[in-house]
Protein backbone atom coordinates (compact mmCIF):
# COMPACT_ATOMS: atom_id res chain seq x y z
CA UNK A 1 0.00 0.00 0.00
CA UNK A 2 1.36 3.38 -1.03
CA UNK A 3 0.78 6.19 1.46
CA UNK A 4 1.68 9.88 1.30
CA UNK A 5 2.32 11.95 4.44
CA UNK A 6 2.97 15.64 4.94
CA UNK A 7 3.78 17.01 8.37
CA UNK A 8 5.30 20.01 10.09
CA UNK A 9 6.90 19.98 13.49
CA UNK A 10 9.61 21.07 15.86
CA UNK A 11 12.89 19.93 17.37
CA UNK A 12 14.18 21.09 20.75
CA UNK A 13 17.65 20.64 22.18
CA UNK A 14 17.35 18.47 25.29
CA UNK A 15 20.89 17.66 26.41
CA UNK A 16 24.51 17.90 25.30
CA UNK A 17 25.87 14.41 25.96
CA UNK A 18 29.47 15.31 25.07
CA UNK A 19 31.22 17.77 22.79
CA UNK A 20 29.81 17.15 19.29
CA UNK A 21 27.05 14.81 20.57
CA UNK A 22 23.65 16.45 21.21
CA UNK A 23 20.21 14.95 21.99
CA UNK A 24 17.05 16.62 20.58
CA UNK A 25 13.34 15.97 21.18
CA UNK A 26 11.19 15.83 18.06
CA UNK A 27 7.44 16.15 17.39
CA UNK A 28 5.28 16.72 14.33
CA UNK A 29 1.69 16.54 13.05
CA UNK A 30 -0.04 16.61 9.67
CA UNK A 31 -2.07 14.44 7.30
CA UNK A 32 -1.63 11.06 5.62
CA UNK A 33 -3.42 9.81 2.53
CA UNK A 34 -3.67 6.61 0.53
CA UNK A 35 -6.06 5.66 -2.28
CA UNK A 36 -9.00 5.36 0.14
CA UNK A 37 -8.47 7.65 3.15
CA UNK A 38 -7.19 11.01 4.32
CA UNK A 39 -6.43 11.01 8.06
CA UNK A 40 -4.55 12.93 10.72
CA UNK A 41 -0.99 11.81 11.40
CA UNK A 42 1.49 12.57 14.16
CA UNK A 43 4.87 11.42 15.41
CA UNK A 44 7.14 11.92 18.39
CA UNK A 45 10.63 10.85 19.27
CA UNK A 46 14.12 12.20 19.21
CA UNK A 47 17.44 12.31 17.46
CA UNK A 48 21.13 12.50 18.18
CA UNK A 49 23.28 14.96 16.23
CA UNK A 50 26.83 13.63 15.88
CA UNK A 51 29.25 16.34 14.75
CA UNK A 52 31.89 15.27 12.21
CA UNK A 53 33.65 18.65 11.89
CA UNK A 54 33.64 21.50 9.36
CA UNK A 55 29.85 21.87 9.78
CA UNK A 56 29.06 18.27 8.79
CA UNK A 57 27.21 15.79 10.98
CA UNK A 58 25.15 12.61 11.13
CA UNK A 59 21.60 12.44 12.49
CA UNK A 60 20.32 9.23 14.10
CA UNK A 61 16.52 9.55 14.46
CA UNK A 62 13.94 7.31 16.17
CA UNK A 63 10.24 8.22 15.92
CA UNK A 64 6.95 6.56 16.83
CA UNK A 65 4.52 7.42 14.00
CA UNK A 66 0.74 7.09 14.38
CA UNK A 67 -2.25 7.39 12.05
CA UNK A 68 -5.54 5.53 11.76
CA UNK A 69 -4.66 3.90 8.40
CA UNK A 70 -1.41 2.13 9.35
CA UNK A 71 -1.59 2.31 13.16
CA UNK A 72 1.57 2.91 15.17
CA UNK A 73 5.04 1.99 13.95
CA UNK A 74 8.60 2.86 14.87
CA UNK A 75 10.69 4.58 12.21
CA UNK A 76 14.47 4.62 12.62
CA UNK A 77 16.09 7.05 10.18
CA UNK A 78 19.60 8.25 9.45
CA UNK A 79 20.73 11.37 7.65
CA UNK A 80 23.52 13.83 7.07
CA UNK A 81 23.55 17.54 7.76
CA UNK A 82 25.68 20.53 6.76
CA UNK A 83 25.51 23.81 8.70
CA UNK A 84 25.35 26.80 6.38
N, CA, C and O atoms as a DFTB+ gen file, in Angstrom:
336 C
 N C O
     1  1       0.842      -1.178       0.000
     2  2       0.000       0.000       0.000
     3  2       0.888       1.241       0.000
     4  3       1.786       1.374       0.831
     5  1       0.632       2.126      -0.918
     6  2       1.360       3.375      -1.028
     7  2       0.628       4.451      -0.225
     8  3      -0.581       4.631      -0.369
     9  1       1.370       5.156       0.615
    10  2       0.781       6.191       1.457
    11  2       1.643       7.439       1.377
    12  3       2.871       7.357       1.376
    13  1       0.994       8.596       1.310
    14  2       1.677       9.885       1.300
    15  2       1.416      10.587       2.627
    16  3       0.301      10.551       3.145
    17  1       2.444      11.225       3.173
    18  2       2.315      11.946       4.440
    19  2       3.008      13.295       4.326
    20  3       4.109      13.402       3.786
    21  1       2.343      14.325       4.845
    22  2       2.974      15.643       4.935
    23  2       2.755      16.139       6.362
    24  3       1.637      16.131       6.876
    25  1       3.855      16.573       6.989
    26  2       3.784      17.015       8.372
    27  2       4.693      18.219       8.583
    28  3       5.617      18.468       7.807
    29  1       4.413      18.945       9.632
    30  2       5.304      20.010      10.086
    31  2       5.509      19.814      11.576
    32  3       4.637      19.277      12.259
    33  1       6.646      20.242      12.081
    34  2       6.904      19.984      13.491
    35  2       8.016      20.824      14.054
    36  3       8.345      21.886      13.526
    37  1       8.593      20.337      15.138
    38  2       9.615      21.071      15.857
    39  2      10.664      20.104      16.394
    40  3      10.415      18.909      16.547
    41  1      11.832      20.650      16.672
    42  2      12.893      19.932      17.373
    43  2      13.416      20.852      18.468
    44  3      13.557      22.057      18.261
    45  1      13.697      20.290      19.613
    46  2      14.185      21.087      20.749
    47  2      15.395      20.398      21.357
    48  3      15.374      19.199      21.635
    49  1      16.449      21.176      21.556
    50  2      17.650      20.638      22.183
    51  2      17.323      20.236      23.616
    52  3      16.793      21.033      24.389
    53  1      17.642      18.993      23.961
    54  2      17.350      18.467      25.288
    55  2      18.609      18.431      26.157
    56  3      18.593      18.865      27.309
    57  1      19.708      17.904      25.584
    58  2      20.891      17.656      26.405
    59  2      22.125      17.528      25.524
    60  3      22.074      16.905      24.464
    61  1      23.229      18.115      25.961
    62  2      24.510      17.902      25.301
    63  2      25.201      16.755      26.029
    64  3      25.632      16.906      27.172
    65  1      25.303      15.615      25.364
    66  2      25.875      14.409      25.963
    67  2      27.384      14.572      26.124
    68  3      27.943      14.262      27.176
    69  1      28.024      15.051      25.089
    70  2      29.468      15.312      25.072
    71  2      29.709      16.326      23.958
    72  3      28.794      16.647      23.200
    73  1      30.927      16.827      23.858
    74  2      31.225      17.774      22.789
    75  2      30.981      17.092      21.442
    76  3      31.545      16.033      21.164
    77  1      30.128      17.711      20.601
    78  2      29.811      17.150      19.286
    79  2      28.747      16.069      19.297
    80  3      28.511      15.430      18.272
    81  1      28.087      15.847      20.458
    82  2      27.051      14.809      20.568
    83  2      25.874      15.400      21.341
    84  3      25.943      15.559      22.560
    85  1      24.774      15.730      20.616
    86  2      23.649      16.448      21.213
    87  2      22.352      15.683      20.994
    88  3      22.113      15.160      19.906
    89  1      21.508      15.616      22.033
    90  2      20.211      14.948      21.991
    91  2      19.112      15.988      21.800
    92  3      19.094      17.005      22.493
    93  1      18.191      15.741      20.859
    94  2      17.052      16.620      20.584
    95  2      15.749      15.841      20.731
    96  3      15.696      14.651      20.420
    97  1      14.697      16.509      21.205
    98  2      13.344      15.973      21.178
    99  2      12.688      16.408      19.883
   100  3      13.011      17.467      19.347
   101  1      11.768      15.598      19.375
   102  2      11.187      15.833      18.061
   103  2       9.690      15.532      18.102
   104  3       9.277      14.529      18.684
   105  1       8.875      16.390      17.492
   106  2       7.443      16.150      17.393
   107  2       6.895      16.780      16.131
   108  3       7.368      17.835      15.709
   109  1       5.895      16.144      15.517
   110  2       5.278      16.719      14.325
   111  2       3.866      16.200      14.143
   112  3       3.490      15.177      14.717
   113  1       3.078      16.916      13.333
   114  2       1.690      16.543      13.051
   115  2       1.357      16.954      11.623
   116  3       1.977      17.862      11.069
   117  1       0.377      16.284      11.033
   118  2      -0.036      16.606       9.674
   119  2      -1.113      15.660       9.187
   120  3      -1.963      15.228       9.966
   121  1      -1.082      15.335       7.907
   122  2      -2.074      14.440       7.299
   123  2      -1.376      13.331       6.516
   124  3      -0.266      13.499       6.010
   125  1      -2.070      12.187       6.434
   126  2      -1.629      11.060       5.624
   127  2      -2.756      10.673       4.686
   128  3      -3.931      10.798       5.029
   129  1      -2.396      10.204       3.507
   130  2      -3.421       9.809       2.529
   131  2      -2.955       8.579       1.767
   132  3      -1.771       8.428       1.464
   133  1      -3.904       7.705       1.464
   134  2      -3.672       6.612       0.525
   135  2      -4.815       6.660      -0.488
   136  3      -5.502       7.677      -0.578
   137  1      -5.030       5.622      -1.230
   138  2      -6.056       5.660      -2.280
   139  2      -7.479       5.694      -1.729
   140  3      -8.417       5.965      -2.478
   141  1      -7.662       5.423      -0.426
   142  2      -9.004       5.358       0.142
   143  2      -9.293       6.375       1.245
   144  3     -10.453       6.723       1.467
   145  1      -8.261       6.859       1.941
   146  2      -8.471       7.654       3.148
   147  2      -7.544       8.855       3.219
   148  3      -6.437       8.846       2.680
   149  1      -8.026       9.894       3.904
   150  2      -7.191      11.013       4.317
   151  2      -7.409      11.141       5.826
   152  3      -8.537      11.337       6.281
   153  1      -6.322      11.030       6.601
   154  2      -6.434      11.008       8.056
   155  2      -5.371      11.894       8.686
   156  3      -4.396      12.273       8.038
   157  1      -5.573      12.221       9.959
   158  2      -4.551      12.934      10.719
   159  2      -3.382      12.008      11.026
   160  3      -3.552      10.794      11.137
   161  1      -2.206      12.584      11.160
   162  2      -0.992      11.811      11.400
   163  2      -0.097      12.586      12.356
   164  3       0.011      13.808      12.254
   165  1       0.545      11.882      13.286
   166  2       1.494      12.568      14.159
   167  2       2.618      11.622      14.543
   168  3       2.498      10.403      14.417
   169  1       3.709      12.205      15.013
   170  2       4.870      11.422      15.414
   171  2       5.600      12.140      16.539
   172  3       5.513      13.360      16.675
   173  1       6.311      11.373      17.333
   174  2       7.136      11.925      18.393
   175  2       8.358      11.047      18.575
   176  3       8.318       9.854      18.275
   177  1       9.414      11.613      19.051
   178  2      10.633      10.852      19.268
   179  2      11.797      11.767      19.539
   180  3      11.665      12.784      20.220
   181  1      12.938      11.395      18.999
   182  2      14.122      12.200      19.214
   183  2      15.217      11.840      18.243
   184  3      15.107      10.881      17.479
   185  1      16.283      12.631      18.287
   186  2      17.436      12.306      17.457
   187  2      18.713      12.770      18.118
   188  3      18.712      13.671      18.956
   189  1      19.800      12.135      17.725
   190  2      21.134      12.496      18.184
   191  2      21.876      13.103      17.004
   192  3      21.922      12.525      15.918
   193  1      22.456      14.279      17.233
   194  2      23.275      14.961      16.234
   195  2      24.734      14.674      16.578
   196  3      25.216      15.060      17.643
   197  1      25.425      14.000      15.677
   198  2      26.833      13.635      15.882
   199  2      27.674      14.503      14.954
   200  3      27.626      14.346      13.734
   201  1      28.438      15.412      15.534
   202  2      29.248      16.338      14.746
   203  2      30.479      15.632      14.176
   204  3      31.186      14.916      14.885
   205  1      30.722      15.850      12.872
   206  2      31.887      15.269      12.209
   207  2      32.979      16.293      11.932
   208  3      34.084      15.925      11.533
   209  1      32.680      17.584      12.142
   210  2      33.648      18.650      11.890
   211  2      33.349      19.386      10.602
   212  3      32.697      18.853       9.705
   213  1      33.838      20.636      10.515
   214  2      33.637      21.505       9.359
   215  2      32.162      21.687       8.993
   216  3      31.828      21.846       7.819
   217  1      31.277      21.665      10.002
   218  2      29.850      21.870       9.778
   219  2      29.075      20.625       9.384
   220  3      27.852      20.690       9.260
   221  1      29.730      19.509       9.185
   222  2      29.065      18.268       8.794
   223  2      28.687      17.443      10.023
   224  3      29.341      17.523      11.064
   225  1      27.631      16.657       9.889
   226  2      27.214      15.789      10.978
   227  2      26.304      14.680      10.497
   228  3      25.839      14.684       9.357
   229  1      26.059      13.734      11.381
   230  2      25.154      12.610      11.134
   231  2      23.995      12.731      12.111
   232  3      24.197      13.072      13.276
   233  1      22.782      12.454      11.644
   234  2      21.600      12.441      12.487
   235  2      21.088      11.016      12.605
   236  3      20.852      10.350      11.597
   237  1      20.916      10.550      13.835
   238  2      20.321       9.235      14.101
   239  2      18.966       9.502      14.757
   240  3      18.908      10.008      15.878
   241  1      17.872       9.163      14.060
   242  2      16.517       9.547      14.461
   243  2      15.694       8.296      14.789
   244  3      15.775       7.293      14.080
   245  1      14.906       8.359      15.864
   246  2      13.936       7.312      16.167
   247  2      12.614       7.985      16.498
   248  3      12.531       8.788      17.428
   249  1      11.566       7.648      15.720
   250  2      10.238       8.218      15.924
   251  2       9.196       7.116      16.029
   252  3       9.326       6.058      15.413
   253  1       8.161       7.379      16.818
   254  2       6.955       6.561      16.826
   255  2       5.924       7.337      16.014
   256  3       5.527       8.436      16.398
   257  1       5.487       6.761      14.882
   258  2       4.525       7.420      13.995
   259  2       3.160       6.770      14.155
   260  3       3.058       5.550      14.283
   261  1       2.102       7.594      14.148
   262  2       0.745       7.092      14.378
   263  2      -0.238       7.746      13.417
   264  3      -0.255       8.967      13.267
   265  1      -1.059       6.919      12.766
   266  2      -2.247       7.391      12.048
   267  2      -3.251       6.257      12.001
   268  3      -2.893       5.107      12.258
   269  1      -4.501       6.555      11.680
   270  2      -5.543       5.533      11.760
   271  2      -5.536       4.562      10.581
   272  3      -6.255       3.563      10.619
   273  1      -4.752       4.819       9.539
   274  2      -4.663       3.895       8.405
   275  2      -3.666       2.777       8.705
   276  3      -3.989       1.600       8.543
   277  1      -2.467       3.136       9.137
   278  2      -1.413       2.129       9.353
   279  2      -1.183       1.808      10.819
   280  3      -0.427       0.887      11.127
   281  1      -1.812       2.537      11.734
   282  2      -1.587       2.309      13.155
   283  2      -0.292       2.962      13.611
   284  3       0.130       3.979      13.060
   285  1       0.328       2.377      14.612
   286  2       1.573       2.911      15.166
   287  2       2.745       2.064      14.692
   288  3       2.677       0.835      14.705
   289  1       3.814       2.720      14.277
   290  2       5.038       1.992      13.950
   291  2       6.251       2.843      14.308
   292  3       6.171       4.069      14.373
   293  1       7.357       2.179      14.534
   294  2       8.604       2.862      14.865
   295  2       9.410       3.050      13.599
   296  3       9.517       2.141      12.776
   297  1       9.976       4.235      13.448
   298  2      10.686       4.577      12.215
   299  2      12.101       5.058      12.534
   300  3      12.301       6.238      12.823
   301  1      13.086       4.153      12.486
   302  2      14.466       4.618      12.622
   303  2      14.924       5.234      11.303
   304  3      14.654       4.693      10.231
   305  1      15.611       6.360      11.385
   306  2      16.086       7.045      10.180
   307  2      17.499       7.556      10.440
   308  3      17.884       7.817      11.579
   309  1      18.260       7.692       9.360
   310  2      19.604       8.253       9.448
   311  2      19.752       9.310       8.367
   312  3      19.163       9.191       7.293
   313  1      20.528      10.333       8.643
   314  2      20.727      11.371       7.652
   315  2      22.019      12.114       7.901
   316  3      22.692      11.911       8.912
   317  1      22.350      12.971       6.967
   318  2      23.524      13.830       7.066
   319  2      23.066      15.272       7.127
   320  3      21.988      15.604       6.635
   321  1      23.874      16.130       7.727
   322  2      23.551      17.540       7.764
   323  2      24.816      18.352       7.509
   324  3      25.935      17.900       7.751
   325  1      24.595      19.572       7.009
   326  2      25.683      20.527       6.759
   327  2      25.193      21.882       7.240
   328  3      24.199      22.393       6.726
   329  1      25.871      22.473       8.217
   330  2      25.509      23.809       8.696
   331  2      25.949      24.829       7.655
   332  3      27.065      24.769       7.139
   333  1      25.059      25.760       7.357
   334  2      25.351      26.796       6.379
   335  2      25.838      28.058       7.034
   336  3      26.130      29.036       6.347
